[in-house]
Amino acid sequence: QKEVEQNSGPLSVPEGAIASLNCTYSDRGSQSFFWYRQYSGKSPELIMFIYSNGDKEDGRFTAQLNKASQYVSLLIRDSQPSDSATYLCAVNREAAGNKLTFGGGTRVLVKP
Amino acid sequence: GAVVSQHPSRVICKSGTSVKIECRSLDFQATTMFWYRQFPKQSLMLMATSNEGSKATYEQGVEKDKFLINHASLTLSTLTVTSAHPEDSSFYICSARAGAREQYFGPGTRLTVT
């Protein structure tokens, strides 16, 4: 079992719709969770982080964390073609030296 | 805030030569920086963790004598790829930790070894 798992996609979403991305992790000791967006040929860009159970909203993005079920999700509302990218879920464990463990990424395609 | 720069953005070198990549945190002090490598269509692979004023910690399978890391100040870490070979061609990305947990990535350096 991989430490952080994501569906590779592609997730095809009509423009204006909600894109829903999921991520599961295996280590219950994980404490903080991040979503990065990576455009092709570019480096990852931090878009959301969440540390506590529940929802966290920032603009069109909402991160949801459920530690009991060991999953974290990202919702993108009113999806735009510019949201087409690969979204990386990353998990941090302080006990492991605060290193991030990345999932393989979910490719999102927003179609006009 | 939390801007990380890398230089150069792109470098082509001949096999057997060494290449140095700089990573700077521009608007914050980073006690810890990380170096990653990414091959096409693959996810990020952590190479090493760099702490200011101390030796870097390398991940399993990463040759510390080949990938030299120096973290001389709170805003600068360097990665030197020594005796580069074509198989070292990759996208090298650094990140810096701002605060307790968030990591911000530099724009990356694309290395091509001919």
PDB file of C-alpha atoms in Angstrom:
ATOM      1  CA  GLN A   1       0.000   0.000   0.000  1.00  0.00           C
ATOM      2  CA  LYS A   2       1.351   3.398  -0.963  1.00  0.00           C
ATOM      3  CA  GLU A   3       1.690   5.936   1.824  1.00  0.00           C
ATOM      4  CA  VAL A   4      -0.365   8.537  -0.035  1.00  0.00           C
ATOM      5  CA  GLU A   5      -2.748   7.488  -2.779  1.00  0.00           C
ATOM      6  CA  GLN A   6      -4.569   9.498  -5.390  1.00  0.00           C
ATOM      7  CA  ASN A   7      -6.511   8.573  -8.468  1.00  0.00           C
ATOM      8  CA  SER A   8      -4.276   9.481 -11.387  1.00  0.00           C
ATOM      9  CA  GLY A   9      -7.186  10.614 -13.565  1.00  0.00           C
ATOM     10  CA  PRO A  10      -7.619  12.381 -15.805  1.00  0.00           C
ATOM     11  CA  LEU A  11     -10.627  13.901 -14.095  1.00  0.00           C
ATOM     12  CA  SER A  12     -12.606  15.637 -16.792  1.00  0.00           C
ATOM     13  CA  VAL A  13     -14.836  18.473 -15.554  1.00  0.00           C
ATOM     14  CA  PRO A  14     -17.040  20.892 -17.518  1.00  0.00           C
ATOM     15  CA  GLU A  15     -16.258  24.543 -17.059  1.00  0.00           C
ATOM     16  CA  GLY A  16     -18.218  25.967 -14.137  1.00  0.00           C
ATOM     17  CA  ALA A  17     -18.692  22.601 -12.429  1.00  0.00           C
ATOM     18  CA  ILE A  18     -17.182  21.320  -9.186  1.00  0.00           C
ATOM     19  CA  ALA A  19     -14.049  19.195  -9.354  1.00  0.00           C
ATOM     20  CA  SER A  20     -13.693  16.762  -6.461  1.00  0.00           C
ATOM     21  CA  LEU A  21     -10.296  15.224  -5.730  1.00  0.00           C
ATOM     22  CA  ASN A  22      -9.594  12.602  -3.107  1.00  0.00           C
ATOM     23  CA  CYS A  23      -6.479  11.477  -1.303  1.00  0.00           C
ATOM     24  CA  THR A  24      -5.979   8.703   1.242  1.00  0.00           C
ATOM     25  CA  TYR A  25      -2.999   8.171   3.493  1.00  0.00           C
ATOM     26  CA  SER A  26      -1.783   5.199   5.463  1.00  0.00           C
ATOM     27  CA  ASP A  27       0.032   6.692   8.446  1.00  0.00           C
ATOM     28  CA  ARG A  28      -2.287   7.666  11.297  1.00  0.00           C
ATOM     29  CA  GLY A  29       0.534   9.760  12.742  1.00  0.00           C
ATOM     30  CA  SER A  30       0.235  12.225   9.872  1.00  0.00           C
ATOM     31  CA  GLN A  31      -0.478  15.673  11.156  1.00  0.00           C
ATOM     32  CA  SER A  32      -0.673  18.168   8.344  1.00  0.00           C
ATOM     33  CA  PHE A  33      -1.951  17.957   4.823  1.00  0.00           C
ATOM     34  CA  PHE A  34      -1.291  19.972   1.719  1.00  0.00           C
ATOM     35  CA  TRP A  35      -2.624  20.369  -1.776  1.00  0.00           C
ATOM     36  CA  TYR A  36      -0.292  21.545  -4.496  1.00  0.00           C
ATOM     37  CA  ARG A  37      -1.114  22.409  -8.081  1.00  0.00           C
ATOM     38  CA  GLN A  38       1.463  21.635 -10.747  1.00  0.00           C
ATOM     39  CA  TYR A  39       1.204  22.802 -14.320  1.00  0.00           C
ATOM     40  CA  SER A  40       3.071  20.813 -16.933  1.00  0.00           C
ATOM     41  CA  GLY A  41       6.763  21.683 -16.889  1.00  0.00           C
ATOM     42  CA  LYS A  42       6.433  23.857 -13.784  1.00  0.00           C
ATOM     43  CA  SER A  43       7.090  23.351 -10.095  1.00  0.00           C
ATOM     44  CA  PRO A  44       4.320  22.725  -7.546  1.00  0.00           C
ATOM     45  CA  GLU A  45       2.392  25.656  -6.118  1.00  0.00           C
ATOM     46  CA  LEU A  46       0.855  25.433  -2.651  1.00  0.00           C
ATOM     47  CA  ILE A  47      -2.877  26.108  -2.839  1.00  0.00           C
ATOM     48  CA  MET A  48      -4.271  24.768   0.434  1.00  0.00           C
ATOM     49  CA  PHE A  49      -3.156  23.315   3.723  1.00  0.00           C
ATOM     50  CA  ILE A  50      -5.264  21.840   6.490  1.00  0.00           C
ATOM     51  CA  TYR A  51      -4.356  20.590   9.932  1.00  0.00           C
ATOM     52  CA  SER A  52      -7.669  19.955  11.697  1.00  0.00           C
ATOM     53  CA  ASN A  53     -10.645  17.773  10.930  1.00  0.00           C
ATOM     54  CA  GLY A  54     -13.368  19.482   8.974  1.00  0.00           C
ATOM     55  CA  ASP A  55     -13.504  21.915   6.104  1.00  0.00           C
ATOM     56  CA  LYS A  56     -11.287  24.823   5.190  1.00  0.00           C
ATOM     57  CA  GLU A  57     -12.296  27.223   2.464  1.00  0.00           C
ATOM     58  CA  ASP A  58     -10.132  29.623   0.477  1.00  0.00           C
ATOM     59  CA  GLY A  59     -11.776  31.278  -2.474  1.00  0.00           C
ATOM     60  CA  ARG A  60     -12.948  28.599  -4.900  1.00  0.00           C
ATOM     61  CA  PHE A  61     -11.044  25.885  -3.054  1.00  0.00           C
ATOM     62  CA  THR A  62     -12.241  23.816  -0.104  1.00  0.00           C
ATOM     63  CA  ALA A  63     -10.093  21.247   1.636  1.00  0.00           C
ATOM     64  CA  GLN A  64     -11.743  18.584   3.750  1.00  0.00           C
ATOM     65  CA  LEU A  65      -9.944  16.420   6.290  1.00  0.00           C
ATOM     66  CA  ASN A  66     -11.176  13.309   8.036  1.00  0.00           C
ATOM     67  CA  LYS A  67      -8.422  11.838  10.177  1.00  0.00           C
ATOM     68  CA  ALA A  68     -10.539   8.939  11.419  1.00  0.00           C
ATOM     69  CA  SER A  69     -11.039   7.737   7.854  1.00  0.00           C
ATOM     70  CA  GLN A  70      -7.577   8.887   6.781  1.00  0.00           C
ATOM     71  CA  TYR A  71      -8.603  10.900   3.803  1.00  0.00           C
ATOM     72  CA  VAL A  72      -8.285  14.455   2.635  1.00  0.00           C
ATOM     73  CA  SER A  73     -10.120  15.944  -0.302  1.00  0.00           C
ATOM     74  CA  LEU A  74     -10.061  19.081  -2.397  1.00  0.00           C
ATOM     75  CA  LEU A  75     -13.070  20.695  -4.023  1.00  0.00           C
ATOM     76  CA  ILE A  76     -12.663  23.232  -6.787  1.00  0.00           C
ATOM     77  CA  ARG A  77     -15.841  25.234  -7.355  1.00  0.00           C
ATOM     78  CA  ASP A  78     -16.675  27.019 -10.602  1.00  0.00           C
ATOM     79  CA  SER A  79     -13.855  25.182 -12.375  1.00  0.00           C
ATOM     80  CA  GLN A  80     -12.031  27.169 -15.027  1.00  0.00           C
ATOM     81  CA  PRO A  81      -9.860  25.980 -17.936  1.00  0.00           C
ATOM     82  CA  SER A  82      -6.911  27.527 -16.065  1.00  0.00           C
ATOM     83  CA  ASP A  83      -7.500  24.977 -13.296  1.00  0.00           C
ATOM     84  CA  SER A  84      -6.380  22.223 -15.677  1.00  0.00           C
ATOM     85  CA  ALA A  85      -3.273  20.848 -13.997  1.00  0.00           C
ATOM     86  CA  THR A  86      -2.035  17.991 -11.848  1.00  0.00           C
ATOM     87  CA  TYR A  87      -3.009  18.261  -8.195  1.00  0.00           C
ATOM     88  CA  LEU A  88      -0.640  16.734  -5.683  1.00  0.00           C
ATOM     89  CA  CYS A  89      -1.698  15.677  -2.216  1.00  0.00           C
ATOM     90  CA  ALA A  90       1.099  15.810   0.356  1.00  0.00           C
ATOM     91  CA  VAL A  91       1.183  14.572   3.909  1.00  0.00           C
ATOM     92  CA  ASN A  92       3.549  15.633   6.673  1.00  0.00           C
ATOM     93  CA  ARG A  93       4.620  13.794   9.806  1.00  0.00           C
ATOM     94  CA  GLU A  94       6.564  15.775  12.332  1.00  0.00           C
ATOM     95  CA  ALA A  95       7.952  12.555  13.777  1.00  0.00           C
ATOM     96  CA  ALA A  96       9.522  11.839  10.388  1.00  0.00           C
ATOM     97  CA  GLY A  97      11.399  15.117  10.333  1.00  0.00           C
ATOM     98  CA  ASN A  98       8.647  17.166   8.725  1.00  0.00           C
ATOM     99  CA  LYS A  99       9.234  15.630   5.317  1.00  0.00           C
ATOM    100  CA  LEU A 100       6.386  15.689   2.854  1.00  0.00           C
ATOM    101  CA  THR A 101       5.187  12.459   1.313  1.00  0.00           C
ATOM    102  CA  PHE A 102       3.471  13.053  -2.020  1.00  0.00           C
ATOM    103  CA  GLY A 103       0.785  11.156  -3.793  1.00  0.00           C
ATOM    104  CA  GLY A 104       1.161  10.483  -7.479  1.00  0.00           C
ATOM    105  CA  GLY A 105      -1.144  13.348  -8.383  1.00  0.00           C
ATOM    106  CA  THR A 106      -4.524  13.658 -10.061  1.00  0.00           C
ATOM    107  CA  ARG A 107      -4.645  15.220 -13.495  1.00  0.00           C
ATOM    108  CA  VAL A 108      -7.627  17.533 -13.901  1.00  0.00           C
ATOM    109  CA  LEU A 109      -8.942  18.665 -17.284  1.00  0.00           C
ATOM    110  CA  VAL A 110     -11.512  21.463 -17.328  1.00  0.00           C
ATOM    111  CA  LYS A 111     -13.293  21.596 -20.653  1.00  0.00           C
ATOM    112  CA  PRO A 112     -14.827  24.844 -21.909  1.00  0.00           C
TER     113      PRO A 112
ATOM    114  CA  GLY B   1       5.073  36.206   0.765  1.00  0.00           C
ATOM    115  CA  ALA B   2       6.964  32.902   0.934  1.00  0.00           C
ATOM    116  CA  VAL B   3       8.814  33.280  -2.345  1.00  0.00           C
ATOM    117  CA  VAL B   4      11.552  30.830  -3.270  1.00  0.00           C
ATOM    118  CA  SER B   5      13.876  31.378  -6.203  1.00  0.00           C
ATOM    119  CA  GLN B   6      16.188  29.018  -8.034  1.00  0.00           C
ATOM    120  CA  HIS B   7      19.067  29.677 -10.355  1.00  0.00           C
ATOM    121  CA  PRO B   8      19.652  28.738 -13.080  1.00  0.00           C
ATOM    122  CA  SER B   9      16.245  27.832 -14.471  1.00  0.00           C
ATOM    123  CA  ARG B  10      17.780  25.775 -17.232  1.00  0.00           C
ATOM    124  CA  VAL B  11      21.266  24.379 -17.734  1.00  0.00           C
ATOM    125  CA  ILE B  12      22.911  22.189 -20.334  1.00  0.00           C
ATOM    126  CA  CYS B  13      26.257  20.653 -19.492  1.00  0.00           C
ATOM    127  CA  LYS B  14      28.590  18.037 -20.867  1.00  0.00           C
ATOM    128  CA  SER B  15      28.968  14.628 -19.325  1.00  0.00           C
ATOM    129  CA  GLY B  16      31.597  14.612 -16.579  1.00  0.00           C
ATOM    130  CA  THR B  17      31.222  18.235 -15.572  1.00  0.00           C
ATOM    131  CA  SER B  18      29.678  19.604 -12.381  1.00  0.00           C
ATOM    132  CA  VAL B  19      26.686  21.873 -12.064  1.00  0.00           C
ATOM    133  CA  LYS B  20      25.670  24.037  -9.117  1.00  0.00           C
ATOM    134  CA  ILE B  21      22.042  25.012  -8.477  1.00  0.00           C
ATOM    135  CA  GLU B  22      21.127  27.756  -6.002  1.00  0.00           C
ATOM    136  CA  CYS B  23      17.942  27.939  -3.973  1.00  0.00           C
ATOM    137  CA  ARG B  24      17.027  31.111  -2.110  1.00  0.00           C
ATOM    138  CA  SER B  25      14.170  32.066   0.168  1.00  0.00           C
ATOM    139  CA  LEU B  26      13.536  35.700  -0.730  1.00  0.00           C
ATOM    140  CA  ASP B  27      11.192  37.006   1.938  1.00  0.00           C
ATOM    141  CA  PHE B  28      11.631  34.643   4.847  1.00  0.00           C
ATOM    142  CA  GLN B  29      14.292  32.688   6.665  1.00  0.00           C
ATOM    143  CA  ALA B  30      14.282  28.970   6.063  1.00  0.00           C
ATOM    144  CA  THR B  31      16.017  26.765   8.590  1.00  0.00           C
ATOM    145  CA  THR B  32      15.153  23.764   6.447  1.00  0.00           C
ATOM    146  CA  MET B  33      15.219  23.371   2.692  1.00  0.00           C
ATOM    147  CA  PHE B  34      14.474  20.298   0.641  1.00  0.00           C
ATOM    148  CA  TRP B  35      15.761  19.107  -2.711  1.00  0.00           C
ATOM    149  CA  TYR B  36      13.576  17.076  -5.044  1.00  0.00           C
ATOM    150  CA  ARG B  37      13.991  15.528  -8.447  1.00  0.00           C
ATOM    151  CA  GLN B  38      11.206  14.885 -10.908  1.00  0.00           C
ATOM    152  CA  PHE B  39      11.409  12.795 -14.055  1.00  0.00           C
ATOM    153  CA  PRO B  40       8.835  13.273 -16.835  1.00  0.00           C
ATOM    154  CA  LYS B  41       5.324  12.122 -15.923  1.00  0.00           C
ATOM    155  CA  GLN B  42       6.472  11.035 -12.463  1.00  0.00           C
ATOM    156  CA  SER B  43       5.855  12.473  -9.053  1.00  0.00           C
ATOM    157  CA  LEU B  44       8.365  14.350  -6.948  1.00  0.00           C
ATOM    158  CA  MET B  45      11.151  12.354  -5.359  1.00  0.00           C
ATOM    159  CA  LEU B  46      12.766  13.782  -2.247  1.00  0.00           C
ATOM    160  CA  MET B  47      16.529  13.660  -2.515  1.00  0.00           C
ATOM    161  CA  ALA B  48      17.682  15.309   0.686  1.00  0.00           C
ATOM    162  CA  THR B  49      16.808  17.580   3.562  1.00  0.00           C
ATOM    163  CA  SER B  50      19.094  20.526   4.130  1.00  0.00           C
ATOM    164  CA  ASN B  51      19.371  22.200   7.514  1.00  0.00           C
ATOM    165  CA  GLU B  52      21.169  25.485   7.970  1.00  0.00           C
ATOM    166  CA  GLY B  53      24.602  25.003   9.468  1.00  0.00           C
ATOM    167  CA  SER B  54      24.572  21.224   9.456  1.00  0.00           C
ATOM    168  CA  LYS B  55      25.049  18.327   7.090  1.00  0.00           C
ATOM    169  CA  ALA B  56      22.258  17.377   4.763  1.00  0.00           C
ATOM    170  CA  THR B  57      20.244  14.237   5.327  1.00  0.00           C
ATOM    171  CA  TYR B  58      19.965  12.145   2.178  1.00  0.00           C
ATOM    172  CA  GLU B  59      17.172   9.784   1.264  1.00  0.00           C
ATOM    173  CA  GLN B  60      17.927   6.150   0.690  1.00  0.00           C
ATOM    174  CA  GLY B  61      19.484   5.523  -2.681  1.00  0.00           C
ATOM    175  CA  VAL B  62      20.706   9.094  -3.204  1.00  0.00           C
ATOM    176  CA  GLU B  63      24.484   9.343  -3.471  1.00  0.00           C
ATOM    177  CA  LYS B  64      25.695  12.053  -1.119  1.00  0.00           C
ATOM    178  CA  ASP B  65      29.073  12.286  -2.855  1.00  0.00           C
ATOM    179  CA  LYS B  66      27.401  12.907  -6.179  1.00  0.00           C
ATOM    180  CA  PHE B  67      24.787  15.379  -4.998  1.00  0.00           C
ATOM    181  CA  LEU B  68      26.565  17.824  -2.711  1.00  0.00           C
ATOM    182  CA  ILE B  69      24.325  20.045  -0.641  1.00  0.00           C
ATOM    183  CA  ASN B  70      25.384  23.130   1.260  1.00  0.00           C
ATOM    184  CA  HIS B  71      23.062  25.226   3.402  1.00  0.00           C
ATOM    185  CA  ALA B  72      25.337  28.069   4.387  1.00  0.00           C
ATOM    186  CA  SER B  73      22.748  30.593   5.500  1.00  0.00           C
ATOM    187  CA  LEU B  74      19.095  30.868   6.428  1.00  0.00           C
ATOM    188  CA  THR B  75      18.231  31.969   2.909  1.00  0.00           C
ATOM    189  CA  LEU B  76      20.523  29.942   0.655  1.00  0.00           C
ATOM    190  CA  SER B  77      21.022  26.268  -0.106  1.00  0.00           C
ATOM    191  CA  THR B  78      23.003  24.892  -3.024  1.00  0.00           C
ATOM    192  CA  LEU B  79      22.952  21.551  -4.802  1.00  0.00           C
ATOM    193  CA  THR B  80      25.993  20.546  -6.820  1.00  0.00           C
ATOM    194  CA  VAL B  81      25.648  17.650  -9.210  1.00  0.00           C
ATOM    195  CA  THR B  82      29.185  16.331  -9.567  1.00  0.00           C
ATOM    196  CA  SER B  83      30.454  14.441 -12.605  1.00  0.00           C
ATOM    197  CA  ALA B  84      27.070  14.653 -14.213  1.00  0.00           C
ATOM    198  CA  HIS B  85      25.918  11.940 -16.625  1.00  0.00           C
ATOM    199  CA  PRO B  86      22.981  11.836 -19.031  1.00  0.00           C
ATOM    200  CA  GLU B  87      20.921   9.828 -16.528  1.00  0.00           C
ATOM    201  CA  ASP B  88      21.143  12.804 -14.149  1.00  0.00           C
ATOM    202  CA  SER B  89      19.113  14.864 -16.602  1.00  0.00           C
ATOM    203  CA  SER B  90      15.975  15.822 -14.732  1.00  0.00           C
ATOM    204  CA  PHE B  91      13.930  18.624 -13.208  1.00  0.00           C
ATOM    205  CA  TYR B  92      15.465  19.609  -9.872  1.00  0.00           C
ATOM    206  CA  ILE B  93      13.232  21.530  -7.495  1.00  0.00           C
ATOM    207  CA  CYS B  94      13.990  22.963  -4.080  1.00  0.00           C
ATOM    208  CA  SER B  95      11.530  23.901  -1.399  1.00  0.00           C
ATOM    209  CA  ALA B  96      11.824  25.890   1.778  1.00  0.00           C
ATOM    210  CA  ARG B  97       9.795  25.595   4.919  1.00  0.00           C
ATOM    211  CA  ALA B  98       8.163  28.780   6.122  1.00  0.00           C
ATOM    212  CA  GLY B  99       7.019  28.532   9.680  1.00  0.00           C
ATOM    213  CA  ALA B 100       6.417  25.164  11.245  1.00  0.00           C
ATOM    214  CA  ARG B 101       5.025  23.163   8.387  1.00  0.00           C
ATOM    215  CA  GLU B 102       4.233  24.749   5.018  1.00  0.00           C
ATOM    216  CA  GLN B 103       6.725  24.178   2.226  1.00  0.00           C
ATOM    217  CA  TYR B 104       7.026  26.494  -0.736  1.00  0.00           C
ATOM    218  CA  PHE B 105       8.701  25.401  -3.926  1.00  0.00           C
ATOM    219  CA  GLY B 106      11.145  27.191  -6.139  1.00  0.00           C
ATOM    220  CA  PRO B 107      10.481  27.328  -9.894  1.00  0.00           C
ATOM    221  CA  GLY B 108      12.836  24.424 -10.590  1.00  0.00           C
ATOM    222  CA  THR B 109      15.977  23.869 -12.637  1.00  0.00           C
ATOM    223  CA  ARG B 110      15.892  21.766 -15.768  1.00  0.00           C
ATOM    224  CA  LEU B 111      19.225  19.987 -16.168  1.00  0.00           C
ATOM    225  CA  THR B 112      20.231  18.385 -19.437  1.00  0.00           C
ATOM    226  CA  VAL B 113      23.489  16.462 -19.562  1.00  0.00           C
ATOM    227  CA  THR B 114      24.802  15.749 -23.048  1.00  0.00           C
TER     228      THR B 114
END
